[in-house]
Amino acid sequence: GGSACVPAPPPFDGPNRDAVQRRILTGQMPRLESHVTSIGEGGLLLLERGLHRTPALRPSLDDVLSHPWIMTNVIQAGHTDVNDIVDRLLHFVCRPAVHKVIGKLMTRAVSGSKVHSLGEIFRSVDIRGDGEVSCNELIAVAAHRREDIKNVWSRLDLEGGDLSLEHFIVANVFSEGIMSERMVEEVFGQIDTDSSGEISAAELLYALRQVDTTLSRQDILDFLVGCDEDLNTMMSYSDFCSYFPTAMKKSEDFARRRTYMQDVGDLTLEVFERYKGIIEKWVRKFKSGIDKLKEIQQKNAKGELAGNLKMCREFMEVVDGMLGAAGQPPSVSFPDRAASVLGVTKVRMPSQDCDKAGLFAFDMVIVAATRYWKGELAMLELGVREATQDGLAESRAAAMSELLPTVIDVAREIVEFAEEAFEEQAASLDAALLLEEPMPRRKWSGR
């Protein structure tokens, strides 16, 4: 029972469960001293509890997952800035009630890429993976901010007491890099129903009450400087913008997007050149195999060498080599800086991260195609094996004469497909780069 509490993955870095159980069954208890020196005191205490001889005294799975040492190590592994998370939440709860309601309206205008980025940050502290972050969960990974976190939770309007992704996005909507002038424009447009370019304090209260019925007249008076008691004060779009100084101007947002696209473009070229080398190396294996098969074909056509056992073994080795290559198709690899350029904690493949880099998961096309070729080569390999084991040289020669053209055709098909598909991908990339100037606002994958 206790052996199940000695996992192999970091941060424990210990023997795996099978190794522990095997040594227990053979009477060889594992020596853990050399494996746990880097764990630290908190990890050692948890490990000791997990190995307690009394099952009832061992921690449950929930206890292990919520243990401060586990949470801290997971956060550190993800390189998440927990201080920044707490600061953003703290700034949000200190905002006026009107700001918070406007924040809910603004979440509808947050771009998909920003929602994705915020989701990545949220999931990095959602240790239990249940889609919610509790107060204790956040304290466990930011114990030095305990009082700030408690203050945040006491002032957040949370159903059930836990922070959902939806609440997290609302709390971050005013953050630098998230809020934009476009978002402010959209909210102003929702309130300015007659498109006059101005809204009254009364209109603002009415619109915001559609989102939060608890909002009061006094909340509006506290929010708007110099507003009269009758809420007749008119406000222009520029006046409305002045209440949101962190909103990124369109010019700033455009410059940021342009820089981002240029960085992604440079990354794409780097990844593409790297993948080109991998593809070429992979294709060379089949080209080399084709050359060897042609040599064998010529030798087999000569009467004195036809069906030679050495030649049969060479044929078998070439087919085995091609089958091995088909079983290991080339895949896209990203440099270390890719994650920071794409704005993710880790580049996942296949996923939209590949698409962000302009590759359209091209490697998956090769992988899908090689599944078919691998099956073809496997069937041919069986035929070659049977043919080359025949006792008569004449029979071996006849079988090889029949099989060699088929194997060569399959290898040529693989080479032609890989080269043509890669040329098509290169053309798509060239087109995308040419469209950089006239279409800078388009998503990279849309080019």
Tab-separated table of C-alpha atoms in Angstrom:
chain	number	residue	atom	x	y	z
A	1	GLY	CA	0.000	0.000	0.000
A	2	GLY	CA	2.714	2.469	0.973
A	3	SER	CA	4.585	1.833	-2.260
A	4	ALA	CA	1.899	3.691	-4.195
A	5	CYS	CA	2.913	6.882	-2.379
A	6	VAL	CA	6.417	6.870	-3.886
A	7	PRO	CA	5.789	8.329	-7.357
A	8	ALA	CA	8.465	8.561	-10.016
A	9	PRO	CA	7.760	12.017	-11.523
A	10	PRO	CA	9.393	15.183	-10.144
A	11	PRO	CA	9.547	16.749	-7.654
A	12	PHE	CA	10.031	13.414	-5.814
A	13	ASP	CA	12.579	12.041	-8.300
A	14	GLY	CA	12.392	8.657	-6.615
A	15	PRO	CA	12.023	5.036	-7.748
A	16	ASN	CA	8.808	4.246	-9.566
A	17	ARG	CA	5.997	2.141	-8.162
A	18	ASP	CA	6.866	-1.003	-10.135
A	19	ALA	CA	10.467	-0.888	-8.924
A	20	VAL	CA	9.348	-0.502	-5.310
A	21	GLN	CA	6.853	-3.356	-5.538
A	22	ARG	CA	9.365	-5.607	-7.315
A	23	ARG	CA	11.962	-5.075	-4.597
A	24	ILE	CA	9.390	-5.654	-1.856
A	25	LEU	CA	8.309	-8.956	-3.446
A	26	THR	CA	11.927	-10.105	-3.803
A	27	GLY	CA	12.778	-9.064	-0.260
A	28	GLN	CA	14.917	-6.129	-1.359
A	29	MET	CA	13.587	-2.964	0.214
A	30	PRO	CA	14.609	0.135	-1.775
A	31	ARG	CA	17.017	2.574	-0.232
A	32	LEU	CA	15.436	6.000	-0.609
A	33	GLU	CA	18.157	8.101	0.998
A	34	SER	CA	19.969	8.801	-2.259
A	35	HIS	CA	16.737	9.724	-4.052
A	36	VAL	CA	15.155	12.203	-1.633
A	37	THR	CA	18.028	14.518	-0.738
A	38	SER	CA	16.695	17.240	-3.059
A	39	ILE	CA	13.095	17.061	-1.877
A	40	GLY	CA	13.377	19.325	1.135
A	41	GLU	CA	11.886	19.066	4.606
A	42	GLY	CA	8.262	19.584	3.537
A	43	GLY	CA	8.482	16.869	0.903
A	44	LEU	CA	10.181	14.440	3.292
A	45	LEU	CA	7.459	14.893	5.897
A	46	LEU	CA	4.779	14.233	3.277
A	47	LEU	CA	6.686	11.178	2.047
A	48	GLU	CA	6.971	9.810	5.583
A	49	ARG	CA	3.224	10.196	6.064
A	50	GLY	CA	2.592	8.418	2.767
A	51	LEU	CA	4.760	5.485	3.855
A	52	HIS	CA	3.213	5.157	7.314
A	53	ARG	CA	2.680	1.498	8.236
A	54	THR	CA	-0.900	2.269	9.340
A	55	PRO	CA	-3.091	2.885	6.239
A	56	ALA	CA	-5.553	5.062	8.161
A	57	LEU	CA	-2.762	7.502	8.994
A	58	ARG	CA	-1.629	7.959	5.397
A	59	PRO	CA	-2.810	11.135	3.610
A	60	SER	CA	-5.682	10.855	1.156
A	61	LEU	CA	-5.259	11.820	-2.492
A	62	ASP	CA	-7.012	15.151	-1.810
A	63	ASP	CA	-4.637	15.816	1.096
A	64	VAL	CA	-1.627	15.145	-1.115
A	65	LEU	CA	-2.878	17.339	-3.975
A	66	SER	CA	-3.669	20.248	-1.655
A	67	HIS	CA	-0.473	19.911	0.383
A	68	PRO	CA	1.470	23.235	0.416
A	69	TRP	CA	4.726	21.545	-0.622
A	70	ILE	CA	3.086	19.911	-3.661
A	71	MET	CA	1.360	23.146	-4.698
A	72	THR	CA	4.498	25.253	-4.302
A	73	ASN	CA	6.585	22.891	-6.423
A	74	VAL	CA	3.940	22.700	-9.149
A	75	ILE	CA	3.750	26.501	-9.306
A	76	GLN	CA	7.533	26.826	-9.427
A	77	ALA	CA	7.691	24.244	-12.215
A	78	GLY	CA	5.207	26.326	-14.221
A	79	HIS	CA	7.158	29.572	-13.599
A	80	THR	CA	3.939	31.398	-12.694
A	81	ASP	CA	4.298	34.822	-11.054
A	82	VAL	CA	1.898	34.372	-8.131
A	83	ASN	CA	2.661	37.874	-6.860
A	84	ASP	CA	1.352	39.339	-10.111
A	85	ILE	CA	-1.823	37.234	-9.813
A	86	VAL	CA	-2.455	38.415	-6.247
A	87	ASP	CA	-1.694	42.054	-7.149
A	88	ARG	CA	-4.204	42.008	-10.020
A	89	LEU	CA	-6.917	40.521	-7.817
A	90	LEU	CA	-6.169	43.036	-5.064
A	91	HIS	CA	-6.349	45.999	-7.451
A	92	PHE	CA	-9.690	44.762	-8.774
A	93	VAL	CA	-11.414	44.390	-5.378
A	94	CYS	CA	-10.281	47.906	-4.441
A	95	ARG	CA	-12.070	49.408	-7.447
A	96	PRO	CA	-15.461	51.168	-7.127
A	97	ALA	CA	-18.615	49.101	-7.615
A	98	VAL	CA	-19.286	50.746	-10.999
A	99	HIS	CA	-15.855	49.718	-12.247
A	100	LYS	CA	-16.529	46.099	-11.313
A	101	VAL	CA	-19.819	46.027	-13.214
A	102	ILE	CA	-18.235	47.690	-16.258
A	103	GLY	CA	-15.573	44.995	-16.000
A	104	LYS	CA	-18.258	42.338	-16.460
A	105	LEU	CA	-19.442	44.145	-19.597
A	106	MET	CA	-15.896	44.381	-20.914
A	107	THR	CA	-15.246	40.641	-20.633
A	108	ARG	CA	-17.515	40.195	-23.663
A	109	ALA	CA	-15.026	42.240	-25.695
A	110	VAL	CA	-11.835	40.489	-24.557
A	111	SER	CA	-10.097	38.916	-27.560
A	112	GLY	CA	-9.776	35.156	-27.844
A	113	SER	CA	-5.980	35.246	-27.546
A	114	LYS	CA	-6.201	37.211	-24.283
A	115	VAL	CA	-8.819	34.813	-22.902
A	116	HIS	CA	-6.488	31.937	-23.804
A	117	SER	CA	-3.538	33.609	-22.027
A	118	LEU	CA	-5.607	34.322	-18.912
A	119	GLY	CA	-6.852	30.737	-18.992
A	120	GLU	CA	-3.256	29.479	-19.004
A	121	ILE	CA	-2.454	31.621	-15.947
A	122	PHE	CA	-5.625	30.488	-14.156
A	123	ARG	CA	-4.934	26.807	-14.803
A	124	SER	CA	-1.402	27.212	-13.459
A	125	VAL	CA	-2.828	27.905	-9.980
A	126	ASP	CA	-5.801	25.544	-10.319
A	127	ILE	CA	-3.759	22.730	-8.796
A	128	ARG	CA	-6.713	20.404	-8.304
A	129	GLY	CA	-7.782	20.918	-11.910
A	130	ASP	CA	-11.466	21.294	-11.025
A	131	GLY	CA	-11.927	24.648	-12.770
A	132	GLU	CA	-12.003	26.648	-9.523
A	133	VAL	CA	-9.380	28.161	-7.221
A	134	SER	CA	-10.101	28.304	-3.502
A	135	CYS	CA	-8.689	30.809	-1.034
A	136	ASN	CA	-6.608	28.112	0.672
A	137	GLU	CA	-5.390	26.876	-2.703
A	138	LEU	CA	-3.954	30.291	-3.582
A	139	ILE	CA	-2.546	30.778	-0.073
A	140	ALA	CA	-0.755	27.444	-0.400
A	141	VAL	CA	1.240	28.735	-3.376
A	142	ALA	CA	1.638	32.302	-2.081
A	143	ALA	CA	1.830	31.933	1.694
A	144	HIS	CA	3.719	35.235	1.994
A	145	ARG	CA	0.600	37.020	0.633
A	146	ARG	CA	-1.823	35.303	3.024
A	147	GLU	CA	-3.431	38.507	4.351
A	148	ASP	CA	-3.799	40.040	0.884
A	149	ILE	CA	-5.451	36.867	-0.416
A	150	LYS	CA	-7.859	36.739	2.534
A	151	ASN	CA	-8.691	40.399	1.896
A	152	VAL	CA	-9.400	39.612	-1.772
A	153	TRP	CA	-11.700	36.698	-0.926
A	154	SER	CA	-13.604	38.721	1.658
A	155	ARG	CA	-14.406	41.381	-0.963
A	156	LEU	CA	-15.018	39.218	-4.024
A	157	ASP	CA	-18.620	38.381	-4.867
A	158	LEU	CA	-18.158	34.631	-5.320
A	159	GLU	CA	-20.867	32.016	-5.436
A	160	GLY	CA	-19.670	29.013	-3.474
A	161	GLY	CA	-16.577	30.830	-2.241
A	162	ASP	CA	-14.242	29.703	-5.045
A	163	LEU	CA	-12.802	31.688	-7.942
A	164	SER	CA	-13.895	30.465	-11.381
A	165	LEU	CA	-12.183	31.262	-14.695
A	166	GLU	CA	-15.052	33.648	-15.514
A	167	HIS	CA	-14.463	35.595	-12.282
A	168	PHE	CA	-10.711	35.529	-12.910
A	169	ILE	CA	-11.123	37.116	-16.349
A	170	VAL	CA	-13.365	39.852	-14.905
A	171	ALA	CA	-10.781	40.547	-12.185
A	172	ASN	CA	-8.042	40.893	-14.812
A	173	VAL	CA	-9.960	42.893	-17.408
A	174	PHE	CA	-8.520	46.243	-16.233
A	175	SER	CA	-4.942	44.942	-16.152
A	176	GLU	CA	-2.260	46.439	-18.351
A	177	GLY	CA	-1.959	44.479	-21.573
A	178	ILE	CA	-5.534	43.177	-21.309
A	179	MET	CA	-7.692	46.286	-21.435
A	180	SER	CA	-7.727	48.145	-24.752
A	181	GLU	CA	-9.370	51.217	-26.240
A	182	ARG	CA	-11.421	48.917	-28.461
A	183	MET	CA	-12.967	47.304	-25.372
A	184	VAL	CA	-13.826	50.722	-23.898
A	185	GLU	CA	-15.377	51.699	-27.253
A	186	GLU	CA	-17.578	48.606	-27.306
A	187	VAL	CA	-18.867	49.181	-23.768
A	188	PHE	CA	-19.535	52.857	-24.489
A	189	GLY	CA	-21.421	51.832	-27.642
A	190	GLN	CA	-23.617	49.425	-25.657
A	191	ILE	CA	-24.589	52.250	-23.288
A	192	ASP	CA	-24.944	54.925	-26.005
A	193	THR	CA	-27.995	53.279	-27.569
A	194	ASP	CA	-28.945	56.351	-29.660
A	195	SER	CA	-25.371	56.713	-31.043
A	196	SER	CA	-25.277	60.371	-30.043
A	197	GLY	CA	-21.683	60.161	-28.867
A	198	GLU	CA	-22.721	61.094	-25.330
A	199	ILE	CA	-24.305	59.245	-22.423
A	200	SER	CA	-25.985	60.557	-19.310
A	201	ALA	CA	-25.312	59.308	-15.816
A	202	ALA	CA	-28.887	57.985	-15.786
A	203	GLU	CA	-28.236	55.965	-18.972
A	204	LEU	CA	-25.085	54.570	-17.401
A	205	LEU	CA	-26.969	53.473	-14.284
A	206	TYR	CA	-29.741	51.859	-16.348
A	207	ALA	CA	-27.279	49.938	-18.551
A	208	LEU	CA	-25.187	48.716	-15.641
A	209	ARG	CA	-28.238	47.625	-13.663
A	210	GLN	CA	-28.984	45.167	-16.468
A	211	VAL	CA	-25.795	43.411	-15.376
A	212	ASP	CA	-25.963	43.977	-11.609
A	213	THR	CA	-29.286	44.949	-10.038
A	214	THR	CA	-27.615	45.839	-6.722
A	215	LEU	CA	-25.917	48.900	-8.226
A	216	SER	CA	-27.274	52.092	-6.631
A	217	ARG	CA	-27.628	55.754	-7.560
A	218	GLN	CA	-24.986	56.555	-4.950
A	219	ASP	CA	-22.529	54.209	-6.676
A	220	ILE	CA	-22.868	56.311	-9.850
A	221	LEU	CA	-22.452	59.558	-7.889
A	222	ASP	CA	-19.302	58.171	-6.244
A	223	PHE	CA	-17.942	57.104	-9.624
A	224	LEU	CA	-18.618	60.264	-11.660
A	225	VAL	CA	-16.793	63.373	-10.520
A	226	GLY	CA	-19.071	66.445	-10.455
A	227	CYS	CA	-22.242	64.519	-11.258
A	228	ASP	CA	-25.487	66.224	-10.155
A	229	GLU	CA	-28.063	64.522	-7.927
A	230	ASP	CA	-30.543	64.117	-10.799
A	231	LEU	CA	-27.982	62.156	-12.859
A	232	ASN	CA	-28.447	64.530	-15.798
A	233	THR	CA	-24.711	65.018	-16.288
A	234	MET	CA	-23.675	64.189	-19.860
A	235	MET	CA	-20.449	62.384	-20.616
A	236	SER	CA	-18.589	62.183	-23.944
A	237	TYR	CA	-16.556	59.201	-25.101
A	238	SER	CA	-13.288	60.946	-24.174
A	239	ASP	CA	-14.706	61.673	-20.693
A	240	PHE	CA	-15.648	58.002	-20.355
A	241	CYS	CA	-12.133	56.919	-21.438
A	242	SER	CA	-10.547	59.091	-18.758
A	243	TYR	CA	-11.874	56.681	-16.123
A	244	PHE	CA	-9.792	53.860	-17.659
A	245	PRO	CA	-6.185	55.088	-17.902
A	246	THR	CA	-4.810	51.539	-18.282
A	247	ALA	CA	-6.659	51.063	-21.588
A	248	MET	CA	-4.147	50.544	-24.360
A	249	LYS	CA	-4.588	53.062	-27.156
A	250	LYS	CA	-5.290	51.721	-30.627
A	251	SER	CA	-1.916	52.940	-31.866
A	252	GLU	CA	-0.161	51.233	-28.959
A	253	ASP	CA	-2.207	48.086	-29.444
A	254	PHE	CA	-1.439	48.100	-33.165
A	255	ALA	CA	2.281	48.533	-32.490
A	256	ARG	CA	2.206	45.702	-29.953
A	257	ARG	CA	0.351	43.440	-32.377
A	258	ARG	CA	2.774	44.310	-35.161
A	259	THR	CA	5.782	43.538	-32.981
A	260	TYR	CA	4.147	40.292	-31.920
A	261	MET	CA	3.493	39.290	-35.532
A	262	GLN	CA	7.061	40.103	-36.505
A	263	ASP	CA	8.359	38.002	-33.614
A	264	VAL	CA	6.057	35.144	-34.587
A	265	GLY	CA	7.143	35.518	-38.211
A	266	ASP	CA	10.812	35.237	-37.233
A	267	LEU	CA	9.990	32.225	-35.073
A	268	THR	CA	8.101	30.601	-37.946
A	269	LEU	CA	11.065	30.960	-40.300
A	270	GLU	CA	13.391	29.492	-37.685
A	271	VAL	CA	11.073	26.544	-36.991
A	272	PHE	CA	10.490	26.051	-40.714
A	273	GLU	CA	14.219	25.929	-41.517
A	274	ARG	CA	14.756	23.506	-38.652
A	275	TYR	CA	11.910	21.291	-39.849
A	276	LYS	CA	13.214	21.485	-43.416
A	277	GLY	CA	16.485	19.927	-42.260
A	278	ILE	CA	14.626	17.168	-40.390
A	279	ILE	CA	12.451	16.392	-43.432
A	280	GLU	CA	15.442	16.318	-45.799
A	281	LYS	CA	17.350	13.957	-43.504
A	282	TRP	CA	14.303	11.676	-43.277
A	283	VAL	CA	13.737	11.675	-47.053
A	284	ARG	CA	17.421	10.854	-47.669
A	285	LYS	CA	16.903	7.524	-45.893
A	286	PHE	CA	14.355	6.506	-48.528
A	287	LYS	CA	16.401	7.906	-51.421
A	288	SER	CA	19.418	5.953	-50.212
A	289	GLY	CA	17.234	2.857	-49.909
A	290	ILE	CA	15.968	3.308	-53.475
A	291	ASP	CA	19.556	3.492	-54.788
A	292	LYS	CA	20.484	0.299	-52.938
A	293	LEU	CA	17.372	-1.480	-54.202
A	294	LYS	CA	18.220	-0.524	-57.792
A	295	GLU	CA	21.704	-1.999	-57.346
A	296	ILE	CA	20.182	-5.203	-55.979
A	297	GLN	CA	17.721	-5.229	-58.880
A	298	GLN	CA	20.567	-5.020	-61.397
A	299	LYS	CA	22.530	-7.792	-59.666
A	300	ASN	CA	19.451	-10.008	-59.467
A	301	ALA	CA	18.971	-9.633	-63.229
A	302	LYS	CA	22.388	-11.211	-63.816
A	303	GLY	CA	22.219	-14.985	-64.017
A	304	GLU	CA	25.241	-15.817	-61.845
A	305	LEU	CA	24.118	-13.491	-58.976
A	306	ALA	CA	20.354	-14.076	-59.149
A	307	GLY	CA	18.946	-15.212	-55.823
A	308	ASN	CA	22.306	-14.855	-54.033
A	309	LEU	CA	21.825	-15.248	-50.234
A	310	LYS	CA	24.014	-12.233	-49.422
A	311	MET	CA	21.951	-10.131	-51.807
A	312	CYS	CA	18.755	-11.414	-50.167
A	313	ARG	CA	20.028	-10.289	-46.760
A	314	GLU	CA	20.865	-6.839	-48.183
A	315	PHE	CA	17.338	-6.612	-49.606
A	316	MET	CA	15.914	-7.510	-46.199
A	317	GLU	CA	18.083	-4.901	-44.419
A	318	VAL	CA	16.996	-2.124	-46.801
A	319	VAL	CA	13.292	-2.935	-46.344
A	320	ASP	CA	13.727	-3.104	-42.546
A	321	GLY	CA	15.455	0.292	-42.612
A	322	MET	CA	12.616	1.857	-44.604
A	323	LEU	CA	10.037	0.314	-42.290
A	324	GLY	CA	11.870	1.780	-39.296
A	325	ALA	CA	11.990	5.228	-40.910
A	326	ALA	CA	8.259	5.077	-41.725
A	327	GLY	CA	7.617	4.270	-38.070
A	328	GLN	CA	9.470	7.423	-36.972
A	329	PRO	CA	8.127	10.267	-39.152
A	330	PRO	CA	9.683	13.728	-38.700
A	331	SER	CA	7.991	16.118	-36.307
A	332	VAL	CA	8.122	19.866	-35.726
A	333	SER	CA	10.442	21.010	-32.954
A	334	PHE	CA	10.340	24.467	-31.383
A	335	PRO	CA	13.289	26.426	-29.928
A	336	ASP	CA	13.294	27.262	-26.213
A	337	ARG	CA	12.163	30.843	-26.842
A	338	ALA	CA	8.991	29.728	-28.665
A	339	ALA	CA	6.838	29.638	-25.519
A	340	SER	CA	7.603	33.260	-24.580
A	341	VAL	CA	7.059	34.474	-28.165
A	342	LEU	CA	3.698	32.699	-28.432
A	343	GLY	CA	2.642	33.821	-24.944
A	344	VAL	CA	2.210	30.334	-23.474
A	345	THR	CA	3.881	28.507	-20.600
A	346	LYS	CA	4.663	25.493	-22.774
A	347	VAL	CA	4.334	24.807	-26.493
A	348	ARG	CA	1.985	21.865	-26.975
A	349	MET	CA	1.817	19.792	-30.122
A	350	PRO	CA	-0.368	19.199	-31.948
A	351	SER	CA	-2.368	22.254	-30.875
A	352	GLN	CA	-3.200	25.807	-31.767
A	353	ASP	CA	0.378	26.673	-30.764
A	354	CYS	CA	1.569	24.994	-33.978
A	355	ASP	CA	-1.026	27.011	-35.866
A	356	LYS	CA	0.179	30.211	-34.186
A	357	ALA	CA	3.623	29.543	-35.633
A	358	GLY	CA	2.170	29.281	-39.130
A	359	LEU	CA	2.910	25.582	-39.566
A	360	PHE	CA	-0.724	24.420	-39.660
A	361	ALA	CA	0.353	21.216	-37.871
A	362	PHE	CA	2.090	20.149	-41.104
A	363	ASP	CA	3.913	17.365	-39.303
A	364	MET	CA	0.536	15.710	-38.602
A	365	VAL	CA	0.001	15.391	-42.377
A	366	ILE	CA	3.250	13.443	-42.662
A	367	VAL	CA	2.368	11.328	-39.607
A	368	ALA	CA	-1.050	10.422	-41.041
A	369	ALA	CA	0.438	9.500	-44.430
A	370	THR	CA	3.227	7.372	-42.967
A	371	ARG	CA	0.678	5.215	-41.149
A	372	TYR	CA	-0.471	3.986	-44.564
A	373	TRP	CA	3.085	3.545	-45.876
A	374	LYS	CA	4.143	1.725	-42.728
A	375	GLY	CA	1.340	-0.791	-43.317
A	376	GLU	CA	2.378	-1.218	-46.959
A	377	LEU	CA	6.035	-1.731	-46.055
A	378	ALA	CA	5.146	-4.141	-43.245
A	379	MET	CA	3.240	-6.355	-45.701
A	380	LEU	CA	6.117	-6.199	-48.194
A	381	GLU	CA	8.600	-6.975	-45.428
A	382	LEU	CA	6.737	-10.215	-44.695
A	383	GLY	CA	6.812	-11.100	-48.382
A	384	VAL	CA	10.529	-10.356	-48.631
A	385	ARG	CA	11.266	-12.410	-45.508
A	386	GLU	CA	9.397	-15.435	-46.856
A	387	ALA	CA	10.913	-15.119	-50.332
A	388	THR	CA	14.520	-14.775	-49.162
A	389	GLN	CA	14.197	-17.858	-46.944
A	390	ASP	CA	13.326	-20.118	-49.871
A	391	GLY	CA	15.881	-22.888	-50.325
A	392	LEU	CA	16.185	-22.574	-54.094
A	393	ALA	CA	18.187	-19.704	-55.605
A	394	GLU	CA	15.943	-19.706	-58.649
A	395	SER	CA	12.819	-19.248	-56.502
A	396	ARG	CA	14.486	-16.476	-54.497
A	397	ALA	CA	15.502	-14.681	-57.690
A	398	ALA	CA	11.964	-14.858	-59.100
A	399	ALA	CA	10.405	-13.573	-55.865
A	400	MET	CA	12.901	-10.708	-55.656
A	401	SER	CA	12.232	-9.741	-59.271
A	402	GLU	CA	8.558	-9.428	-58.382
A	403	LEU	CA	8.979	-7.620	-55.031
A	404	LEU	CA	11.776	-5.148	-55.831
A	405	PRO	CA	9.740	-2.873	-58.188
A	406	THR	CA	6.881	-2.708	-55.672
A	407	VAL	CA	9.154	-1.708	-52.775
A	408	ILE	CA	10.880	0.904	-54.962
A	409	ASP	CA	7.480	2.359	-55.974
A	410	VAL	CA	6.369	2.691	-52.329
A	411	ALA	CA	9.653	4.401	-51.398
A	412	ARG	CA	9.322	6.800	-54.349
A	413	GLU	CA	5.755	7.603	-53.318
A	414	ILE	CA	6.958	8.525	-49.822
A	415	VAL	CA	9.729	10.766	-51.186
A	416	GLU	CA	7.473	12.516	-53.714
A	417	PHE	CA	4.692	13.114	-51.192
A	418	ALA	CA	7.048	14.547	-48.561
A	419	GLU	CA	8.830	16.837	-51.030
A	420	GLU	CA	5.649	18.075	-52.736
A	421	ALA	CA	3.831	18.659	-49.446
A	422	PHE	CA	6.816	20.548	-48.078
A	423	GLU	CA	7.062	22.721	-51.201
A	424	GLU	CA	3.374	23.558	-50.796
A	425	GLN	CA	3.984	24.507	-47.162
A	426	ALA	CA	6.918	26.695	-48.222
A	427	ALA	CA	4.697	28.460	-50.777
A	428	SER	CA	2.072	29.096	-48.086
A	429	LEU	CA	4.727	30.587	-45.828
A	430	ASP	CA	6.028	32.828	-48.631
A	431	ALA	CA	2.486	34.057	-49.271
A	432	ALA	CA	1.998	34.752	-45.565
A	433	LEU	CA	5.170	36.840	-45.423
A	434	LEU	CA	4.150	38.809	-48.536
A	435	LEU	CA	0.836	39.635	-46.859
A	436	GLU	CA	2.577	41.027	-43.762
A	437	GLU	CA	2.358	44.628	-44.945
A	438	PRO	CA	-1.202	44.791	-46.361
A	439	MET	CA	-2.730	42.552	-43.681
A	440	PRO	CA	-0.993	43.304	-40.368
A	441	ARG	CA	-4.197	42.992	-38.357
A	442	ARG	CA	-4.981	39.466	-39.479
A	443	LYS	CA	-4.128	36.554	-37.216
A	444	TRP	CA	-0.980	34.836	-38.388
A	445	SER	CA	-2.809	31.553	-38.975
A	446	GLY	CA	-5.364	33.396	-41.136
A	447	ARG	CA	-2.731	34.459	-43.643
